[in-house]
Structure formats: structure tokens, C-alpha cells
XYZ file of C-alpha atoms in Angstrom:
657
model
C 58.570 -30.490 -21.456
C 57.226 -29.092 -24.677
C 58.204 -29.814 -28.242
C 61.017 -27.636 -29.558
C 62.224 -27.496 -33.129
C 65.922 -27.155 -33.817
C 66.301 -28.065 -37.505
C 64.850 -30.234 -40.214
C 66.727 -33.379 -41.118
C 67.330 -34.258 -44.715
C 65.903 -37.580 -45.917
C 69.406 -38.840 -46.694
C 70.522 -38.154 -43.104
C 67.443 -39.888 -41.755
C 68.003 -42.956 -43.922
C 71.685 -43.174 -42.940
C 70.851 -42.931 -39.241
C 68.187 -45.615 -39.527
C 70.498 -47.929 -41.472
C 73.218 -47.523 -38.861
C 70.807 -48.317 -36.005
C 69.314 -51.272 -37.861
C 72.761 -52.652 -38.691
C 74.001 -52.344 -35.105
C 70.800 -53.860 -33.697
C 70.876 -56.722 -36.168
C 74.475 -57.511 -35.249
C 73.530 -57.493 -31.569
C 70.548 -59.820 -31.967
C 72.288 -62.162 -34.386
C 75.286 -62.355 -32.055
C 72.992 -63.207 -29.143
C 71.268 -65.871 -31.250
C 74.598 -67.362 -32.259
C 76.569 -67.255 -28.989
C 73.960 -66.837 -26.230
C 71.446 -69.455 -27.266
C 70.692 -72.828 -25.731
C 69.785 -74.174 -29.176
C 73.153 -73.247 -30.723
C 75.315 -73.872 -27.652
C 78.186 -76.367 -28.064
C 77.945 -79.812 -26.560
C 76.476 -83.210 -27.276
C 72.742 -83.638 -27.821
C 70.534 -86.683 -27.148
C 69.843 -89.083 -29.958
C 66.939 -91.527 -29.901
C 66.055 -90.502 -26.360
C 69.580 -91.227 -25.065
C 72.453 -88.810 -24.282
C 75.933 -90.268 -23.850
C 78.457 -88.145 -21.955
C 82.059 -89.198 -21.432
C 84.698 -87.640 -19.183
C 86.072 -85.821 -22.217
C 82.654 -84.476 -23.118
C 82.151 -83.130 -19.602
C 85.619 -81.536 -19.544
C 85.001 -79.845 -22.883
C 81.437 -78.738 -22.060
C 80.695 -78.981 -18.328
C 77.152 -77.650 -18.965
C 74.940 -79.263 -21.623
C 71.512 -77.982 -22.625
C 69.103 -80.875 -23.140
C 67.271 -79.834 -26.303
C 66.710 -82.713 -28.707
C 65.146 -86.161 -28.860
C 63.128 -86.293 -25.688
C 60.647 -89.139 -25.550
C 57.141 -87.767 -25.132
C 54.053 -89.718 -24.037
C 51.002 -87.534 -24.635
C 47.880 -87.802 -22.537
C 49.610 -89.953 -19.912
C 51.118 -89.258 -16.503
C 53.529 -92.176 -16.234
C 55.551 -93.240 -13.229
C 58.886 -95.078 -13.046
C 56.970 -98.327 -12.410
C 55.392 -98.015 -15.865
C 58.850 -98.433 -17.424
C 59.692 -101.650 -15.639
C 60.462 -104.189 -18.298
C 59.907 -103.113 -21.882
C 57.682 -100.160 -20.973
C 55.364 -98.165 -23.278
C 56.422 -96.751 -26.614
C 56.739 -92.962 -26.943
C 54.412 -91.059 -29.239
C 57.413 -89.368 -30.829
C 60.852 -87.905 -30.199
C 60.566 -84.146 -29.790
C 62.891 -81.277 -29.075
C 62.062 -78.835 -26.299
C 60.198 -75.825 -27.688
C 59.099 -77.600 -30.863
C 55.415 -77.084 -30.021
C 53.537 -74.595 -27.887
C 52.012 -77.329 -25.774
C 50.637 -80.834 -25.745
C 48.806 -80.331 -29.060
C 51.868 -81.472 -31.037
C 51.731 -80.904 -34.781
C 47.954 -80.420 -34.736
C 47.585 -76.638 -34.452
C 43.821 -76.935 -34.068
C 44.069 -79.150 -30.987
C 43.991 -77.798 -27.463
C 47.382 -77.321 -25.797
C 45.877 -78.343 -22.487
C 46.187 -81.814 -21.066
C 49.037 -83.933 -19.786
C 52.212 -85.614 -20.999
C 55.305 -87.425 -19.799
C 58.869 -86.571 -20.921
C 61.695 -89.077 -20.635
C 65.438 -88.906 -21.325
C 68.203 -91.349 -20.431
C 71.690 -89.959 -19.823
C 74.635 -92.369 -19.972
C 77.417 -91.204 -17.682
C 80.915 -92.352 -16.700
C 80.998 -95.374 -14.400
C 82.569 -93.394 -11.574
C 79.908 -92.076 -9.232
C 79.870 -88.291 -8.910
C 77.489 -85.379 -8.447
C 75.460 -83.882 -11.286
C 73.007 -80.965 -11.346
C 69.860 -80.760 -13.435
C 68.442 -77.226 -13.825
C 64.752 -77.029 -14.736
C 63.297 -73.746 -16.029
C 59.591 -73.031 -15.740
C 57.407 -75.983 -16.754
C 53.730 -75.229 -17.397
C 52.036 -75.570 -15.063
C 52.581 -78.500 -12.672
C 55.051 -81.376 -12.775
C 56.844 -84.152 -10.974
C 60.502 -84.954 -11.556
C 61.841 -88.494 -11.108
C 65.560 -89.286 -11.289
C 66.394 -92.985 -11.464
C 62.915 -93.776 -10.188
C 63.065 -91.429 -7.189
C 60.724 -88.423 -6.885
C 63.150 -85.494 -6.566
C 61.028 -82.408 -7.175
C 57.370 -81.451 -7.494
C 55.760 -78.162 -8.543
C 52.034 -77.969 -7.931
C 49.932 -81.070 -8.463
C 49.835 -82.490 -12.017
C 47.014 -84.990 -11.329
C 43.848 -84.014 -13.263
C 41.491 -84.680 -10.354
C 43.435 -82.363 -8.031
C 45.344 -80.177 -10.443
C 47.092 -77.206 -8.806
C 49.247 -74.944 -11.009
C 52.660 -73.823 -9.770
C 55.710 -72.740 -11.744
C 59.266 -71.794 -10.878
C 62.920 -72.261 -11.707
C 64.609 -75.011 -9.760
C 67.661 -77.232 -9.780
C 68.366 -80.695 -8.379
C 71.744 -82.234 -7.544
C 72.027 -86.017 -7.566
C 74.707 -88.697 -7.211
C 74.813 -90.915 -10.300
C 77.042 -93.334 -12.170
C 76.548 -95.264 -15.386
C 73.052 -94.008 -16.296
C 70.605 -91.393 -15.121
C 66.927 -91.812 -16.052
C 65.078 -88.476 -16.195
C 61.295 -88.701 -16.090
C 59.044 -85.606 -15.942
C 55.239 -85.836 -15.762
C 53.485 -82.570 -16.650
C 49.919 -81.282 -16.868
C 48.327 -77.927 -17.648
C 44.714 -76.763 -17.987
C 44.821 -72.987 -17.590
C 47.673 -71.217 -19.416
C 48.577 -70.337 -23.021
C 51.394 -72.845 -23.117
C 51.869 -76.273 -21.614
C 54.622 -78.732 -20.960
C 58.350 -78.159 -21.277
C 59.096 -75.098 -23.424
C 62.596 -74.201 -22.193
C 65.532 -76.643 -22.427
C 66.925 -77.824 -19.082
C 70.639 -77.612 -18.291
C 72.684 -80.578 -17.080
C 76.268 -80.858 -15.943
C 78.750 -80.588 -13.142
C 77.328 -78.752 -10.099
C 79.947 -75.979 -10.043
C 79.521 -75.276 -13.748
C 75.714 -75.198 -13.573
C 75.817 -72.986 -10.477
C 78.213 -70.603 -12.230
C 75.955 -70.400 -15.266
C 72.921 -69.662 -13.084
C 74.784 -67.104 -10.957
C 75.952 -65.191 -14.023
C 72.476 -65.241 -15.507
C 70.723 -64.036 -12.388
C 73.510 -61.582 -11.576
C 73.103 -59.850 -14.938
C 69.352 -59.791 -14.552
C 69.530 -58.386 -11.016
C 71.970 -55.701 -12.183
C 69.596 -54.649 -14.991
C 66.638 -54.600 -12.601
C 68.586 -52.606 -10.013
C 69.589 -50.047 -12.658
C 65.989 -49.681 -13.829
C 64.818 -49.407 -10.217
C 67.347 -46.684 -9.360
C 66.565 -44.705 -12.513
C 62.832 -44.984 -11.912
C 63.105 -43.980 -8.256
C 65.328 -41.046 -9.211
C 62.765 -39.862 -11.761
C 59.934 -40.152 -9.247
C 61.960 -38.361 -6.553
C 62.780 -35.503 -8.922
C 59.105 -35.356 -9.824
C 58.124 -35.253 -6.140
C 60.651 -32.497 -5.361
C 59.633 -30.364 -8.337
C 57.686 -27.269 -7.410
C 54.017 -27.403 -8.387
C 53.137 -25.322 -11.461
C 52.041 -21.764 -10.987
C 48.428 -20.801 -11.399
C 47.461 -21.023 -15.059
C 50.384 -23.312 -15.989
C 49.839 -26.908 -17.098
C 51.474 -29.631 -15.033
C 54.012 -31.755 -16.910
C 53.711 -35.465 -15.915
C 56.712 -36.602 -17.989
C 58.882 -37.648 -15.040
C 55.954 -39.537 -13.517
C 55.358 -41.370 -16.809
C 59.028 -42.282 -17.079
C 59.127 -43.558 -13.507
C 56.093 -45.737 -14.212
C 57.768 -46.955 -17.406
C 60.751 -48.160 -15.383
C 58.368 -49.901 -12.970
C 56.644 -51.668 -15.876
C 60.008 -52.727 -17.293
C 60.925 -54.251 -13.936
C 57.602 -56.101 -13.767
C 58.077 -57.360 -17.327
C 61.655 -58.647 -16.966
C 62.043 -59.784 -13.345
C 60.378 -63.188 -13.781
C 63.669 -65.232 -13.752
C 64.549 -63.840 -10.329
C 61.000 -63.961 -8.971
C 60.346 -67.491 -10.233
C 63.617 -68.661 -8.673
C 63.078 -67.099 -5.261
C 59.296 -67.425 -4.999
C 57.786 -70.263 -7.057
C 54.035 -69.913 -7.214
C 50.911 -69.889 -9.297
C 50.009 -67.972 -12.411
C 49.508 -64.563 -10.794
C 52.926 -63.298 -11.861
C 52.183 -64.023 -15.525
C 49.106 -61.822 -15.296
C 51.230 -59.003 -13.863
C 53.871 -59.596 -16.531
C 51.297 -59.217 -19.317
C 49.965 -56.044 -17.702
C 53.450 -54.531 -17.442
C 54.230 -55.480 -21.035
C 51.058 -53.760 -22.263
C 51.637 -50.784 -19.988
C 55.143 -50.198 -21.374
C 53.782 -49.494 -24.868
C 51.083 -47.210 -23.511
C 53.594 -45.210 -21.470
C 56.048 -44.914 -24.369
C 53.207 -43.569 -26.548
C 52.313 -40.988 -23.892
C 55.963 -40.018 -23.380
C 56.584 -39.612 -27.094
C 53.471 -37.473 -27.383
C 54.770 -35.210 -24.612
C 58.266 -34.972 -26.054
C 57.301 -34.485 -29.694
C 54.209 -32.399 -29.004
C 52.139 -34.347 -31.538
C 48.538 -34.897 -30.532
C 46.340 -36.160 -33.339
C 43.599 -38.703 -33.862
C 46.065 -41.541 -34.390
C 47.705 -40.795 -31.038
C 44.308 -40.716 -29.318
C 43.306 -44.001 -30.993
C 46.534 -45.749 -29.935
C 46.148 -44.430 -26.409
C 42.610 -45.802 -26.215
C 43.782 -49.145 -27.626
C 46.550 -49.272 -25.024
C 44.119 -48.587 -22.199
C 41.804 -51.311 -23.534
C 44.605 -53.891 -23.738
C 45.753 -53.022 -20.212
C 42.192 -53.508 -18.960
C 42.078 -56.897 -20.711
C 45.390 -57.804 -19.056
C 43.866 -57.027 -15.690
C 41.044 -59.414 -16.545
C 43.353 -62.275 -17.570
C 42.672 -64.341 -14.418
C 39.118 -64.735 -15.734
C 40.175 -65.046 -19.380
C 42.767 -67.727 -18.651
C 40.434 -69.997 -16.759
C 40.582 -72.619 -19.521
C 38.414 -70.964 -22.184
C 40.553 -71.447 -25.291
C 38.496 -69.045 -27.406
C 39.062 -66.150 -25.010
C 42.696 -67.091 -24.512
C 43.399 -67.092 -28.255
C 41.484 -63.841 -28.694
C 43.567 -62.175 -25.981
C 46.777 -63.578 -27.502
C 45.897 -62.164 -30.935
C 44.936 -58.831 -29.359
C 48.288 -58.617 -27.579
C 50.198 -59.368 -30.800
C 48.125 -56.834 -32.733
C 48.752 -54.200 -30.085
C 52.496 -54.929 -30.110
C 52.945 -54.502 -33.850
C 50.481 -51.603 -34.129
C 52.347 -49.757 -31.385
C 55.682 -50.412 -33.081
C 54.396 -49.067 -36.410
C 52.788 -46.019 -34.797
C 55.835 -45.150 -32.679
C 58.144 -45.531 -35.674
C 55.979 -43.330 -37.899
C 55.648 -40.686 -35.183
C 59.385 -40.633 -34.523
C 60.179 -40.367 -38.257
C 57.755 -37.467 -38.567
C 59.334 -35.821 -35.522
C 62.798 -36.119 -37.058
C 61.506 -34.704 -40.327
C 59.987 -31.769 -38.448
C 63.283 -31.235 -36.643
C 61.795 -31.728 -33.175
C 64.419 -31.938 -30.467
C 65.069 -35.467 -29.101
C 63.076 -37.196 -31.880
C 66.282 -38.732 -33.367
C 67.075 -40.373 -30.018
C 63.546 -41.737 -29.734
C 63.667 -42.964 -33.319
C 66.895 -44.848 -32.592
C 65.345 -46.602 -29.586
C 62.159 -47.472 -31.441
C 64.146 -48.757 -34.419
C 66.005 -51.107 -32.070
C 62.686 -52.488 -30.846
C 61.443 -52.874 -34.421
C 64.545 -54.916 -35.216
C 63.884 -57.069 -32.163
C 60.387 -57.865 -33.431
C 61.697 -58.728 -36.898
C 64.609 -60.898 -35.740
C 62.353 -62.600 -33.217
C 60.467 -63.942 -36.236
C 63.441 -64.607 -38.501
C 65.714 -66.358 -36.000
C 63.770 -69.416 -34.911
C 64.858 -71.379 -31.879
C 66.247 -68.793 -29.463
C 66.452 -69.370 -25.727
C 68.934 -67.011 -24.013
C 71.616 -68.442 -21.769
C 72.967 -65.379 -19.955
C 71.209 -62.352 -21.422
C 67.545 -61.775 -22.190
C 65.081 -62.180 -25.009
C 65.322 -59.835 -27.965
C 62.280 -57.845 -26.850
C 63.611 -57.525 -23.310
C 66.963 -56.184 -24.477
C 65.289 -53.805 -26.944
C 62.948 -52.559 -24.204
C 65.923 -51.876 -21.950
C 67.721 -49.954 -24.716
C 64.595 -47.917 -25.493
C 64.070 -47.035 -21.827
C 67.745 -46.116 -21.480
C 67.550 -43.782 -24.495
C 64.382 -42.193 -23.145
C 66.308 -41.715 -19.906
C 69.026 -39.913 -21.881
C 66.346 -37.624 -23.298
C 64.989 -36.990 -19.807
C 68.453 -36.287 -18.383
C 69.294 -33.857 -21.179
C 66.007 -32.028 -20.757
C 66.407 -31.836 -16.976
C 69.929 -30.463 -17.460
C 68.613 -27.930 -19.986
C 65.846 -26.852 -17.633
C 68.362 -26.568 -14.781
C 70.721 -24.415 -16.883
C 67.798 -22.261 -17.989
C 66.706 -21.851 -14.388
C 70.221 -20.790 -13.354
C 70.329 -18.253 -16.181
C 66.943 -16.863 -15.207
C 67.930 -16.694 -11.546
C 71.118 -14.892 -12.519
C 69.176 -12.419 -14.627
C 66.703 -11.814 -11.806
C 69.560 -11.344 -9.333
C 71.345 -8.909 -11.643
C 68.140 -6.965 -12.299
C 67.527 -6.786 -8.551
C 71.058 -5.501 -8.046
C 70.528 -2.770 -10.647
C 67.243 -1.797 -9.032
C 68.956 -1.686 -5.660
C 71.689 0.586 -7.002
C 69.174 2.800 -8.741
C 67.175 3.040 -5.521
C 70.264 3.946 -3.538
C 71.330 6.466 -6.149
C 67.850 7.945 -6.167
C 68.153 8.720 -2.460
C 71.470 10.432 -3.187
C 69.788 12.535 -5.893
C 67.009 13.504 -3.489
C 69.598 14.559 -0.920
C 71.436 16.642 -3.515
C 68.173 18.209 -4.634
C 67.420 19.264 -1.057
C 70.891 20.786 -0.795
C 70.309 22.663 -4.074
C 67.005 24.050 -2.757
C 68.709 25.243 0.412
C 71.494 26.850 -1.601
C 68.977 28.636 -3.832
C 67.134 29.840 -0.741
C 70.335 31.225 0.771
C 71.597 32.644 -2.515
C 69.513 35.864 -2.310
C 70.965 36.601 1.131
C 74.453 36.218 -0.299
C 73.594 38.540 -3.211
C 72.389 41.220 -0.761
C 75.625 40.970 1.208
C 77.726 41.117 -1.974
C 75.734 44.135 -3.250
C 76.166 45.940 0.073
C 79.928 45.324 0.110
C 80.201 46.453 -3.505
C 78.243 49.649 -2.792
C 80.538 50.398 0.134
C 83.571 49.756 -2.087
C 85.065 47.425 0.531
C 86.988 45.167 -1.873
C 88.975 43.395 0.848
C 85.821 42.302 2.653
C 84.202 41.330 -0.661
C 87.159 39.125 -1.625
C 87.223 37.462 1.797
C 83.476 36.768 1.634
C 83.798 35.181 -1.834
C 86.650 32.947 -0.639
C 84.598 31.745 2.314
C 81.590 31.067 0.061
C 83.770 29.021 -2.334
C 85.141 26.866 0.482
C 81.786 26.358 2.144
C 79.423 25.731 -0.797
C 81.086 25.207 -4.132
C 83.240 22.354 -2.775
C 80.078 20.457 -1.872
C 79.279 19.579 -5.504
C 79.134 15.874 -6.328
C 82.257 14.550 -7.990
C 81.924 13.242 -11.554
C 84.373 10.553 -12.640
C 83.434 10.246 -16.315
C 80.768 11.055 -18.850
C 79.295 7.537 -18.953
C 76.123 7.669 -16.880
C 76.017 4.109 -15.447
C 79.738 4.038 -14.668
C 79.557 7.424 -12.964
C 76.486 6.418 -10.959
C 78.047 3.207 -9.632
C 81.380 4.849 -8.825
C 79.743 7.779 -6.997
C 77.545 5.404 -4.996
C 80.409 3.171 -3.867
C 82.654 6.179 -3.263
C 80.144 7.340 -0.670
C 80.038 3.853 0.860
C 83.863 3.746 0.946
C 83.982 7.127 2.703
C 81.537 5.884 5.321
C 83.650 2.760 5.979
C 86.926 4.621 6.089
C 88.275 3.096 2.869
C 90.600 5.166 0.698
C 89.206 4.868 -2.838
C 91.279 5.941 -5.839
C 89.524 6.047 -9.210
C 91.021 6.512 -12.685
C 88.414 6.308 -15.488
C 88.827 6.949 -19.203
C 85.768 5.702 -21.081
C 83.538 7.183 -23.813
C 80.004 8.362 -23.174
C 78.447 6.121 -25.863
C 80.101 2.858 -24.939
C 78.030 -0.003 -26.396
C 77.531 -2.182 -23.323
C 74.362 -3.087 -21.493
C 73.735 -1.113 -18.324
C 72.900 -4.309 -16.405
C 76.140 -6.064 -17.388
C 78.335 -3.064 -16.567
C 76.503 -2.536 -13.291
C 76.949 -6.220 -12.373
C 80.705 -6.103 -13.015
C 81.465 -2.827 -11.224
C 79.117 -3.324 -8.277
C 80.320 -6.884 -7.596
C 83.970 -5.822 -7.800
C 83.553 -2.859 -5.473
C 81.242 -4.669 -3.069
C 83.680 -7.589 -2.698
C 86.553 -5.143 -2.209
C 84.666 -3.205 0.490
C 83.803 -6.455 2.298
C 87.464 -7.498 2.158
C 88.532 -4.131 3.574
C 86.059 -4.487 6.452
C 88.294 -7.266 7.840
C 91.228 -4.821 8.212
C 91.964 -1.905 10.545
C 90.902 1.467 9.113
C 94.433 2.652 8.352
C 95.023 -0.391 6.071
C 91.840 -0.073 3.980
C 92.301 1.026 0.388
C 90.963 0.343 -3.116
C 92.402 1.415 -6.466
C 90.327 0.950 -9.602
C 91.198 1.872 -13.171
C 88.805 1.697 -16.117
C 90.115 2.262 -19.639
C 88.539 1.843 -23.078
C 90.955 1.295 -25.962
C 90.611 -0.440 -29.344
C 87.159 -1.866 -28.565
C 88.427 -3.310 -25.297
C 87.135 -2.193 -21.924
C 89.748 -3.015 -19.313
C 88.875 -2.917 -15.618
C 91.774 -3.355 -13.201
C 91.259 -3.193 -9.458
C 93.571 -3.767 -6.508
C 92.406 -3.819 -2.911
C 93.869 -4.645 0.454
C 92.651 -7.761 2.276
C 93.648 -10.004 5.161
C 95.446 -12.544 2.961
C 92.780 -15.266 3.364
C 91.435 -16.381 -0.037
C 90.025 -19.958 0.092
C 90.079 -21.691 -3.310
C 88.551 -24.971 -4.546
C 88.645 -26.253 -8.111
C 90.110 -22.979 -9.336
C 87.181 -20.979 -7.878
C 87.277 -18.681 -4.862
C 84.897 -19.571 -2.057
C 82.589 -17.027 -0.522
C 83.544 -15.846 2.962
C 79.815 -15.349 3.684
C 78.517 -18.675 2.300
C 81.112 -21.040 3.719
C 81.977 -23.826 1.272
C 80.039 -22.323 -1.661
C 81.577 -20.527 -4.615
C 81.267 -16.751 -4.535
C 78.285 -15.567 -6.550
C 79.783 -12.150 -7.347
C 82.902 -13.435 -9.067
C 80.848 -16.055 -10.923
C 78.503 -13.340 -12.236
C 81.480 -11.266 -13.409
C 82.946 -14.258 -15.246
C 79.580 -14.947 -16.904
C 79.388 -11.334 -18.155
C 82.970 -11.519 -19.422
C 82.245 -14.733 -21.319
C 79.090 -13.221 -22.788
C 81.102 -10.244 -24.119
C 83.939 -12.358 -25.503
C 86.358 -11.292 -22.772
C 88.163 -12.647 -19.744
C 88.053 -12.272 -15.965
C 90.985 -13.149 -13.709
C 91.193 -12.876 -9.920
C 94.289 -13.683 -7.871
C 96.053 -12.625 -4.657
C 99.530 -11.096 -4.668
C 102.262 -13.518 -3.678
C 104.339 -11.000 -1.720
C 101.786 -8.752 -0.005
C 98.133 -8.860 1.116
C 96.710 -7.399 -2.082
C 93.967 -8.921 -4.212
C 94.038 -8.286 -7.970
C 91.049 -8.287 -10.327
C 91.486 -7.984 -14.091
C 88.489 -7.919 -16.452
C 88.526 -7.363 -20.205
C 85.305 -6.929 -22.209
C 84.869 -6.511 -25.950
C 82.909 -3.231 -26.232
C 82.240 -1.150 -29.344
C 81.846 2.611 -29.600
C 80.289 4.955 -32.135
C 82.585 7.952 -31.622
C 86.166 8.530 -30.603
C 86.341 8.441 -26.798
C 87.093 11.514 -24.774
C 89.281 11.422 -21.685
C 87.540 12.555 -18.543
C 89.162 12.242 -15.154
């Protein structure tokens, strides 16, 4: 795919388009923050480390997201025995996601270490089942419910720490009060502790919430997978470029982009089905970095812009991807390297957004095809970055994060660009194949007609050779004064030689050539051909188009007649030019079998495929602002063809039969 320019966009049009995209994106992200957010979801919240839920509360909100007023004990891995009696005092009451780790309000402190979270939930006195859903907790924890160890991920003990993360849920029988105690430790990742609010409620309601969430995510991943596989399959089935042509890797880049999107967004499903260590986070960072690099390469291919800024961003993208590959070493607990990598990733994100936006705006200004679609997708991602900063406290319930949704929209719009370009290339290929086929048909007719001319030339040579013998005989008869013998000899010469001359149907060269050629073929097949032509010599129509129409009509008619006995074979064709309209009407006998599908006649030679000849005639008619109709007679086995073409002429036509 190469850059093509269709028209320049006015600044006012560009501004209006951007404002519309920004407004729609902002409404989408604000709506998600307001109605698909654990922090703004309805339902009671804990107060002072205690959450009280009545039967009415559970009926009104069967799923509650435990966000606020968790007791936190920093630097301690406590057990239920430690809370026998009065127990220790918490360091503070915190809400989930308030800090990035165990460092608390001290931004200079290390997020690594350990902590214990505690929350007491007062429930109705009737014993029933409740489900607690725990998102990923970094990076090892133990869960105690009413003093019983219910779930463990990894090993949180410092002397034998083993990281493991995953999404899990626990169902428990409880009545009166449920004591939730979670001991957490982390020494290797960016974040630590509980960052995502757990969900608590009736088992059916929690299961429904989780099923909807994972169902939507699986559907998005399946769509991206199918689109990516389709792009890669099309790329694999594409013929290699001819010698001297440059290979276009656009489909390969788009397929890899879909793969990176899957790797970036599939963590909820992966962490639910296969809890494990930190390896998936390394792959997620690599896919996130790779998405920007691939979008930069795709935009460069589509827009055709290759400058120093593009080269610099490409090199930066490659460098960040290499750093992402090295994250297992970087995230080994060295806070300096971890913070440096985090800042590099943020810098790369915003630099890529600015570069892609500027490039797309320039492409729209230049009028490059598809740049407006790319600009719309990039503007959506820009809005996601902005609202991610403006709307604090967002944890999606059913959908995804702002950046995930924006990435999906951008990839979908790039897919629209790819689909439109593939369709354009396919249409162009069909047109070129049609032109090649028509040119081949003309060459075939010219070759056949050339053999006819050679045959006629040989006949003319023979007649010239014999002509002197005839002159001697005529002179001898004239000298003798034998007029009766002279008259008889002339009559025999007229019947034997003059009648051999090739018949001319009209003064238009191409029309006459095609009609003479097919007249000879009709005579060989025993088909009675009747021709009535009244067209001017200087008719303004391309020789290829006229040849395509007449040759396809007559060839189809001859093939139809081949299915009949010789006495039933006939073709009548009339060609008339009048008031800038060339009308071609042809009737021919056939066996009455004319298979039709979708309003198109199927080829008798190609089985279930549409006939190429009739399609070519219709294409020529459309190109000349005319019509082409084909239909069988209802009462008798006759097939009718009616073609009208808009054709100009320089002089008044002369009638030649």
C-alpha cells in the first residue's frame, strides 16, 4: 500500500472532525468512569474498618465492592491469633488503590515489603453463603476468613518469598460477622499489596458479574484473534512481488498488532485460568510497547511519510521493546532500574501519542487517503490518556481500562483502513484482469481476421494469374465475332469468380471485421446468420469495447446454437445508430435452459459461476452510460439480448446494408 492523495482538507473541517471525535470519546470514557467503576458503584462502604450489610442492603445491591476503610498494618504479616483479645492497632484506615504499594504517603519510600489488611463484615444472623472475589494482589498473599486459611497465592513469608498472582474467588458460609484478613508481601514488582477492590456478595450475583466481565473480554480477544489471523492468512496467500517490486509488509504488521493487543489485554482471562508468577507482566509490557511501534510503522506505510522524526520514534520503540524483554533482570528488586524503566515507558507512551497525532494531522492536511480514519483512532487514544489522568479512581467492572478500550478502537479503525484498501486492490485487480482479457480477445480476433485476409490475398493472386488467360479467350471470341459464346463465357466468369468477394456489412471497420469473422464461423457450424447494420464510419467508440460487446454476443449465441440440431440454428442481429445511441439487438435460438442466480445468468461452461461474457458486456454498457438486458422468451426457445450505448459521431451517418 502506498500513499495516495485524494484532496486537501480545510482547517475548519479538520477542527470539526477532531472536536466530534474528542466529544464522543470523552462521553464514552466519562460514562465508563461513572457507571462502570468500582469506586462509583452503588452500595454500602466500610466505615472504621467495619461494613454492615442487612438483608435490604443485599437485596438492593447483591454485589458490593470493598473499597474504603480497610485496616492496614504495615511491615507485619499478622495471623488470626494476633487479633485474639484486643489485638494490635492499625497504622491507618486506607482505601484500596490509595497508594501504589506499602510505602503509604511517603513517595520516597520503597513500595516493597509486607503488610496485613483487615476488614470486618457484619452480616444478617441467618447463616448463608457469600462469595469474596479477589483480583490480583501483588505478589503473594494468604487469605483468612473467620480465622481459617481459605486461599494462598505464592508464599508471602520474607525468608521463603515466592511471587504468584491471579484472580480468585472464595465462597464461605457465614452468619453474624465475617472477619477478612489478608497478609501480603512483595519484593520484586512495581506495585505491592492490594491495588484493586475485591467484590463481595451473594454467590450467584458475584458469579454473574464475573461471567459478564470475562465473557466480554473473551469476545474482544476472539475478535482480535480472528482479525489478526485473517490478516496473516491473506498475507500468506498473497503472491510474492515481481522482480524489482518492493514487498509490502502491511498485512504482516497489522497481524502482529492484533497479536500484541491480545497479549496486552488478555491478563484477566489468563490470570483467572492460570495463576502464576510475574512472567505474564513482562510479556504484557512487551506487547504494550510493541503496539506503539507497530502503529508507527503502519502509519508510515499508509501515509507514505518517512522522515527523521519517524526514524527516531522507530528507534525509540525498538529500544523500549528491548528494555521490556530485559524486565526480568530489571525487576529483580533494584528500585532505581525499576523507576527508570517506568519513566521510560511513560515517556514512550506520550511521545508516541504526540508523534502519531502530528503525523495524522499532517496526513489529513496533505489529503492522504485514510489519514482521517487514522487521526480519529489516534485522537481516541489521546483522549484516553488525558481522561486517565483527569478521572482519578477508576477500576472497571465489566469493560476495560481507558487505554485498553482506546487501543481496541484504534486497531478496529486500522482494520477498516486495511479492509478498504484490500477491497480497492481487489477491484483494481478485477478491472486489470478484465482489460487484459478484453485485449486478448481483440488480439485473438485480429489474428483470426489476419488469416482470413491472407486467404483472400492468395485468392486475389490466383485470380490475377488467371486473368490474362481470360483476357486471351475474350479477345479471341471478340475477334471471331462470336457474341453468343462471349456472353456465355462472361456469365460463367461472373458466377464463378465475382461472387467469391467478401461480403461487407457496413463501413465501420471494427464492426465489419467482427461480423465477417463470426459469419464465417456461423457458416461452418451450420447456423443461419442474418445481419442488419446501419452505423456511421466515424462512430466514436473504442475498438476494444465494441469488439468485446459484439464478439461476446455472437460467441454466446453460437455456443447456444451448438446445443440444437442444425435445422434449428439461427441468429438475427441488428445494429443501429440513431441520436447518439448505438442499439444492438440480437435474437438467437437455444435449448430453453438458462440458469439464473441473483439476477445473473450462470455460465454453461463454468458450472455455478456467472458468465464472464455477459458481465463484460454489462461493464462496457455501464462505462458508456447505457444498458444491457438479457432474457429468454416466455413462449418459445429464443434468447433476447438488448444493448444500448451512448456513442457520439462527427458526421451524419450513412446507411450501408
